[in-house]
PDB file of C-alpha atoms in Angstrom:
ATOM      1  CA  UNK A  67      24.599  51.212 -28.594  1.00 51.00           C
ATOM      2  CA  UNK A  68      21.150  50.816 -30.125  1.00 51.00           C
ATOM      3  CA  UNK A  69      20.000  52.949 -32.973  1.00 55.00           C
ATOM      4  CA  UNK A  70      16.355  53.875 -33.510  1.00 60.00           C
ATOM      5  CA  UNK A  71      14.483  50.956 -35.030  1.00 59.00           C
ATOM      6  CA  UNK A  72      16.840  48.295 -33.645  1.00 56.00           C
ATOM      7  CA  UNK A  73      15.043  45.461 -31.954  1.00 64.00           C
ATOM      8  CA  UNK A  74      17.606  43.746 -29.803  1.00 64.00           C
ATOM      9  CA  UNK A  75      16.773  40.189 -28.887  1.00 67.00           C
ATOM     10  CA  UNK A  76      17.121  39.703 -25.146  1.00 74.00           C
ATOM     11  CA  UNK A  77      19.590  37.100 -24.001  1.00 79.00           C
ATOM     12  CA  UNK A  78      17.985  33.875 -22.756  1.00 75.00           C
ATOM     13  CA  UNK A  79      18.130  33.470 -18.985  1.00 81.00           C
ATOM     14  CA  UNK A  80      20.829  31.494 -17.274  1.00 89.00           C
ATOM     15  CA  UNK A  81      19.076  28.453 -15.797  1.00 91.00           C
ATOM     16  CA  UNK A  82      20.053  26.264 -12.877  1.00 92.00           C
ATOM     17  CA  UNK A  83      20.969  22.619 -13.364  1.00 93.00           C
ATOM     18  CA  UNK A  84      18.046  20.482 -14.534  1.00 91.00           C
ATOM     19  CA  UNK A  85      16.362  23.451 -16.253  1.00 92.00           C
ATOM     20  CA  UNK A  86      16.611  24.861 -19.771  1.00 91.00           C
ATOM     21  CA  UNK A  87      15.777  28.228 -21.279  1.00 90.00           C
ATOM     22  CA  UNK A  88      12.505  28.301 -23.198  1.00 90.00           C
ATOM     23  CA  UNK A  89      12.235  31.808 -24.517  1.00 86.00           C
ATOM     24  CA  UNK A  90      12.667  34.095 -21.524  1.00 84.00           C
ATOM     25  CA  UNK A  91      11.850  31.546 -18.805  1.00 87.00           C
ATOM     26  CA  UNK A  92      13.555  28.525 -17.296  1.00 91.00           C
ATOM     27  CA  UNK A  93      11.601  25.273 -17.483  1.00 90.00           C
ATOM     28  CA  UNK A  94      12.415  21.734 -16.319  1.00 91.00           C
ATOM     29  CA  UNK A  95      14.422  19.854 -18.962  1.00 90.00           C
ATOM     30  CA  UNK A  96      11.590  17.296 -19.196  1.00 87.00           C
ATOM     31  CA  UNK A  97       9.307  20.036 -20.549  1.00 91.00           C
ATOM     32  CA  UNK A  98      11.384  20.689 -23.656  1.00 91.00           C
ATOM     33  CA  UNK A  99      11.170  23.928 -25.603  1.00 92.00           C
ATOM     34  CA  UNK A 100       8.253  25.520 -27.422  1.00 92.00           C
ATOM     35  CA  UNK A 101       4.527  24.983 -27.130  1.00 93.00           C
ATOM     36  CA  UNK A 102       4.665  21.196 -27.488  1.00 91.00           C
ATOM     37  CA  UNK A 103       8.084  20.562 -25.921  1.00 91.00           C
ATOM     38  CA  UNK A 104       9.554  17.260 -27.044  1.00 90.00           C
ATOM     39  CA  UNK A 105       6.209  15.525 -27.602  1.00 93.00           C
ATOM     40  CA  UNK A 106       6.084  13.162 -30.577  1.00 91.00           C
ATOM     41  CA  UNK A 107       3.875  14.603 -33.303  1.00 93.00           C
ATOM     42  CA  UNK A 108       2.549  12.895 -36.414  1.00 91.00           C
ATOM     43  CA  UNK A 109      -0.007  13.734 -39.089  1.00 89.00           C
ATOM     44  CA  UNK A 110      -2.927  12.475 -36.986  1.00 92.00           C
ATOM     45  CA  UNK A 111      -1.973  14.256 -33.740  1.00 97.00           C
ATOM     46  CA  UNK A 112      -4.709  16.316 -32.067  1.00 97.00           C
ATOM     47  CA  UNK A 113      -3.536  19.520 -30.365  1.00 97.00           C
ATOM     48  CA  UNK A 114      -4.899  21.144 -27.173  1.00 98.00           C
ATOM     49  CA  UNK A 115      -3.794  24.499 -25.777  1.00 97.00           C
ATOM     50  CA  UNK A 116      -5.663  26.265 -22.942  1.00 94.00           C
ATOM     51  CA  UNK A 117      -4.058  29.600 -23.836  1.00 93.00           C
ATOM     52  CA  UNK A 118      -6.004  29.849 -27.095  1.00 93.00           C
ATOM     53  CA  UNK A 119      -8.817  32.397 -27.093  1.00 86.00           C
ATOM     54  CA  UNK A 120     -11.265  30.179 -28.978  1.00 85.00           C
ATOM     55  CA  UNK A 121     -11.529  26.462 -29.603  1.00 83.00           C
ATOM     56  CA  UNK A 122     -10.165  25.395 -32.951  1.00 93.00           C
ATOM     57  CA  UNK A 123     -10.386  22.186 -34.926  1.00 95.00           C
ATOM     58  CA  UNK A 124      -7.551  20.327 -33.155  1.00 96.00           C
ATOM     59  CA  UNK A 125      -4.805  21.062 -35.669  1.00 96.00           C
ATOM     60  CA  UNK A 126      -1.470  22.542 -34.605  1.00 95.00           C
ATOM     61  CA  UNK A 127      -2.411  25.951 -36.000  1.00 94.00           C
ATOM     62  CA  UNK A 128      -5.899  25.841 -34.473  1.00 96.00           C
ATOM     63  CA  UNK A 129      -5.799  23.765 -31.265  1.00 97.00           C
ATOM     64  CA  UNK A 130      -8.740  22.802 -29.112  1.00 97.00           C
ATOM     65  CA  UNK A 131      -8.940  24.425 -25.661  1.00 96.00           C
ATOM     66  CA  UNK A 132     -10.030  21.415 -23.568  1.00 95.00           C
ATOM     67  CA  UNK A 133      -8.470  18.009 -23.045  1.00 96.00           C
ATOM     68  CA  UNK A 134     -11.911  16.349 -23.073  1.00 94.00           C
ATOM     69  CA  UNK A 135     -12.608  17.795 -26.537  1.00 96.00           C
ATOM     70  CA  UNK A 136      -9.273  16.409 -27.743  1.00 96.00           C
ATOM     71  CA  UNK A 137      -9.918  12.971 -26.261  1.00 95.00           C
ATOM     72  CA  UNK A 138     -13.420  12.906 -27.774  1.00 96.00           C
ATOM     73  CA  UNK A 139     -12.078  13.873 -31.213  1.00 97.00           C
ATOM     74  CA  UNK A 140      -9.355  11.210 -31.058  1.00 95.00           C
ATOM     75  CA  UNK A 141     -11.904   8.642 -29.900  1.00 93.00           C
ATOM     76  CA  UNK A 142     -14.229   9.425 -32.797  1.00 94.00           C
ATOM     77  CA  UNK A 143     -11.276   8.856 -35.152  1.00 93.00           C
ATOM     78  CA  UNK A 144     -10.717   5.375 -33.667  1.00 91.00           C
ATOM     79  CA  UNK A 145      -7.812   6.340 -31.391  1.00 91.00           C
ATOM     80  CA  UNK A 146      -4.658   8.395 -31.624  1.00 93.00           C
ATOM     81  CA  UNK A 147      -2.658  10.846 -29.623  1.00 96.00           C
ATOM     82  CA  UNK A 148      -3.678  14.117 -28.063  1.00 97.00           C
ATOM     83  CA  UNK A 149      -0.817  16.480 -27.194  1.00 97.00           C
ATOM     84  CA  UNK A 150      -1.445  19.086 -24.501  1.00 97.00           C
ATOM     85  CA  UNK A 151       0.416  22.390 -24.149  1.00 97.00           C
ATOM     86  CA  UNK A 152       1.393  23.895 -20.811  1.00 95.00           C
ATOM     87  CA  UNK A 153      -1.508  25.444 -18.939  1.00 95.00           C
ATOM     88  CA  UNK A 154      -4.238  24.868 -16.403  1.00 95.00           C
ATOM     89  CA  UNK A 155      -7.245  22.948 -17.658  1.00 95.00           C
ATOM     90  CA  UNK A 156     -10.214  23.477 -15.330  1.00 92.00           C
ATOM     91  CA  UNK A 157     -12.225  20.413 -16.241  1.00 92.00           C
ATOM     92  CA  UNK A 158     -12.702  16.770 -15.484  1.00 89.00           C
ATOM     93  CA  UNK A 159     -12.203  13.943 -17.962  1.00 90.00           C
ATOM     94  CA  UNK A 160     -14.799  11.262 -18.488  1.00 87.00           C
ATOM     95  CA  UNK A 161     -13.473   8.316 -20.470  1.00 87.00           C
ATOM     96  CA  UNK A 162     -15.368   5.346 -21.842  1.00 86.00           C
ATOM     97  CA  UNK A 163     -15.193   2.649 -24.539  1.00 86.00           C
ATOM     98  CA  UNK A 164     -15.349   5.289 -27.265  1.00 89.00           C
ATOM     99  CA  UNK A 165     -11.853   6.405 -26.185  1.00 88.00           C
ATOM    100  CA  UNK A 166     -10.136   3.056 -26.885  1.00 86.00           C
ATOM    101  CA  UNK A 167      -6.597   3.570 -28.139  1.00 89.00           C
ATOM    102  CA  UNK A 168      -6.327   7.242 -27.178  1.00 92.00           C
ATOM    103  CA  UNK A 169      -3.148   8.572 -25.586  1.00 93.00           C
ATOM    104  CA  UNK A 170      -3.006  11.941 -23.812  1.00 95.00           C
ATOM    105  CA  UNK A 171       0.506  13.386 -23.765  1.00 96.00           C
ATOM    106  CA  UNK A 172       1.047  16.532 -21.714  1.00 96.00           C
ATOM    107  CA  UNK A 173       4.091  18.703 -22.342  1.00 95.00           C
ATOM    108  CA  UNK A 174       5.243  17.857 -18.800  1.00 94.00           C
ATOM    109  CA  UNK A 175       3.673  17.231 -15.401  1.00 94.00           C
ATOM    110  CA  UNK A 176       5.156  20.431 -13.975  1.00 94.00           C
ATOM    111  CA  UNK A 177       3.322  22.600 -16.504  1.00 94.00           C
ATOM    112  CA  UNK A 178       0.136  20.753 -17.553  1.00 96.00           C
ATOM    113  CA  UNK A 179      -2.437  20.906 -14.752  1.00 94.00           C
ATOM    114  CA  UNK A 180      -5.828  19.184 -14.834  1.00 93.00           C
ATOM    115  CA  UNK A 181      -7.634  21.138 -12.108  1.00 92.00           C
ATOM    116  CA  UNK A 182     -10.887  19.399 -11.145  1.00 90.00           C
ATOM    117  CA  UNK A 183     -11.808  21.761  -8.310  1.00 88.00           C
ATOM    118  CA  UNK A 184     -15.396  22.789  -8.843  1.00 73.00           C
ATOM    119  CA  UNK A 185     -15.714  20.687 -11.998  1.00 62.00           C
ATOM    120  CA  UNK A 186     -17.866  17.645 -12.540  1.00 63.00           C
ATOM    121  CA  UNK A 187     -18.690  14.787 -10.207  1.00 68.00           C
ATOM    122  CA  UNK A 188     -15.775  15.217  -7.808  1.00 75.00           C
ATOM    123  CA  UNK A 189     -13.355  13.109  -9.869  1.00 81.00           C
ATOM    124  CA  UNK A 190     -10.510  14.554 -11.947  1.00 84.00           C
ATOM    125  CA  UNK A 191     -10.287  11.707 -14.435  1.00 81.00           C
ATOM    126  CA  UNK A 192     -12.998   9.051 -14.424  1.00 83.00           C
ATOM    127  CA  UNK A 193     -12.114   6.020 -16.565  1.00 82.00           C
ATOM    128  CA  UNK A 194     -15.138   3.783 -16.851  1.00 80.00           C
ATOM    129  CA  UNK A 195     -14.298   1.572 -19.738  1.00 71.00           C
ATOM    130  CA  UNK A 196     -13.229  -1.886 -20.773  1.00 71.00           C
ATOM    131  CA  UNK A 197     -10.379  -0.738 -22.958  1.00 70.00           C
ATOM    132  CA  UNK A 198      -6.861   0.725 -22.855  1.00 76.00           C
ATOM    133  CA  UNK A 199      -5.805   4.355 -22.681  1.00 83.00           C
ATOM    134  CA  UNK A 200      -2.496   6.114 -21.999  1.00 88.00           C
ATOM    135  CA  UNK A 201      -1.904   9.251 -19.955  1.00 90.00           C
ATOM    136  CA  UNK A 202       1.437  10.994 -19.454  1.00 94.00           C
ATOM    137  CA  UNK A 203       3.025  14.310 -18.555  1.00 95.00           C
ATOM    138  CA  UNK A 204       0.399  16.025 -16.445  1.00 94.00           C
ATOM    139  CA  UNK A 205      -0.762  16.746 -12.906  1.00 93.00           C
ATOM    140  CA  UNK A 206      -4.267  15.931 -11.644  1.00 92.00           C
ATOM    141  CA  UNK A 207      -5.360  18.069  -8.709  1.00 91.00           C
ATOM    142  CA  UNK A 208      -8.314  19.580  -6.862  1.00 89.00           C
ATOM    143  CA  UNK A 209     -10.835  16.736  -7.074  1.00 89.00           C
ATOM    144  CA  UNK A 210     -13.304  16.478  -4.204  1.00 86.00           C
ATOM    145  CA  UNK A 211     -13.419  12.679  -4.346  1.00 84.00           C
ATOM    146  CA  UNK A 212     -10.614  11.057  -6.386  1.00 86.00           C
ATOM    147  CA  UNK A 213      -7.945  12.479  -8.648  1.00 88.00           C
ATOM    148  CA  UNK A 214      -8.106   9.430 -10.921  1.00 86.00           C
ATOM    149  CA  UNK A 215     -10.735   6.687 -10.726  1.00 85.00           C
ATOM    150  CA  UNK A 216     -10.492   3.555 -12.883  1.00 86.00           C
ATOM    151  CA  UNK A 217     -13.418   1.137 -12.709  1.00 84.00           C
ATOM    152  CA  UNK A 218     -12.524  -1.170 -15.602  1.00 80.00           C
ATOM    153  CA  UNK A 219      -9.896  -1.601 -18.290  1.00 76.00           C
ATOM    154  CA  UNK A 220      -6.307  -0.431 -18.400  1.00 82.00           C
ATOM    155  CA  UNK A 221      -5.010   3.066 -17.817  1.00 84.00           C
ATOM    156  CA  UNK A 222      -1.266   3.396 -18.483  1.00 87.00           C
ATOM    157  CA  UNK A 223       0.184   6.264 -16.436  1.00 89.00           C
ATOM    158  CA  UNK A 224       3.620   7.721 -17.126  1.00 91.00           C
ATOM    159  CA  UNK A 225       4.982  10.806 -15.363  1.00 93.00           C
ATOM    160  CA  UNK A 226       1.568  11.704 -13.957  1.00 92.00           C
ATOM    161  CA  UNK A 227       1.320  13.571 -10.663  1.00 92.00           C
ATOM    162  CA  UNK A 228      -1.794  13.199  -8.534  1.00 91.00           C
ATOM    163  CA  UNK A 229      -1.732  15.818  -5.771  1.00 91.00           C
ATOM    164  CA  UNK A 230      -4.032  17.697  -3.407  1.00 90.00           C
ATOM    165  CA  UNK A 231      -7.204  15.728  -4.080  1.00 88.00           C
ATOM    166  CA  UNK A 232      -9.488  15.638  -1.051  1.00 84.00           C
ATOM    167  CA  UNK A 233     -10.307  11.944  -0.447  1.00 84.00           C
ATOM    168  CA  UNK A 234      -8.001   9.750  -2.534  1.00 84.00           C
ATOM    169  CA  UNK A 235      -5.432  10.269  -5.290  1.00 87.00           C
ATOM    170  CA  UNK A 236      -5.921   7.135  -7.373  1.00 85.00           C
ATOM    171  CA  UNK A 237      -8.823   4.729  -6.941  1.00 83.00           C
ATOM    172  CA  UNK A 238      -8.844   1.438  -8.835  1.00 80.00           C
TER     173      UNK A 238
END
């Protein structure tokens, strides 16, 4: 029996196998819990969260709202990691030599969506560089030409989904 002023905490949901409770929803185990899931975070990490109302400075308490802004900030610092919260990011990424040593780590591919429909030159992620970059834990979708296009260098992909792009998923 609740008395006035009681704020009962709802029970977390019961999740099917392979899923865990994150607040009041079930998410794939790979997504972890909380805004950043199980992503590794250090003092130089740059944070991106599409659910923020205004772009911040890239800190955990004031994340940026676009992945490109995070990648650009990490590139200007000489490399580093950009962690991306769950959400849909309606943008395309353009990567070049200034992004050497940058790693983009999405919370998980099921929840971090790079939606290139209607954005940019018809490519979701365009890597035109002679350098190395890492990308993990996200889905690239909606590009009119290619989901991911790499014209030079090395792009390490880990747990990246490339789906529903009109011409080709990955072009190297």
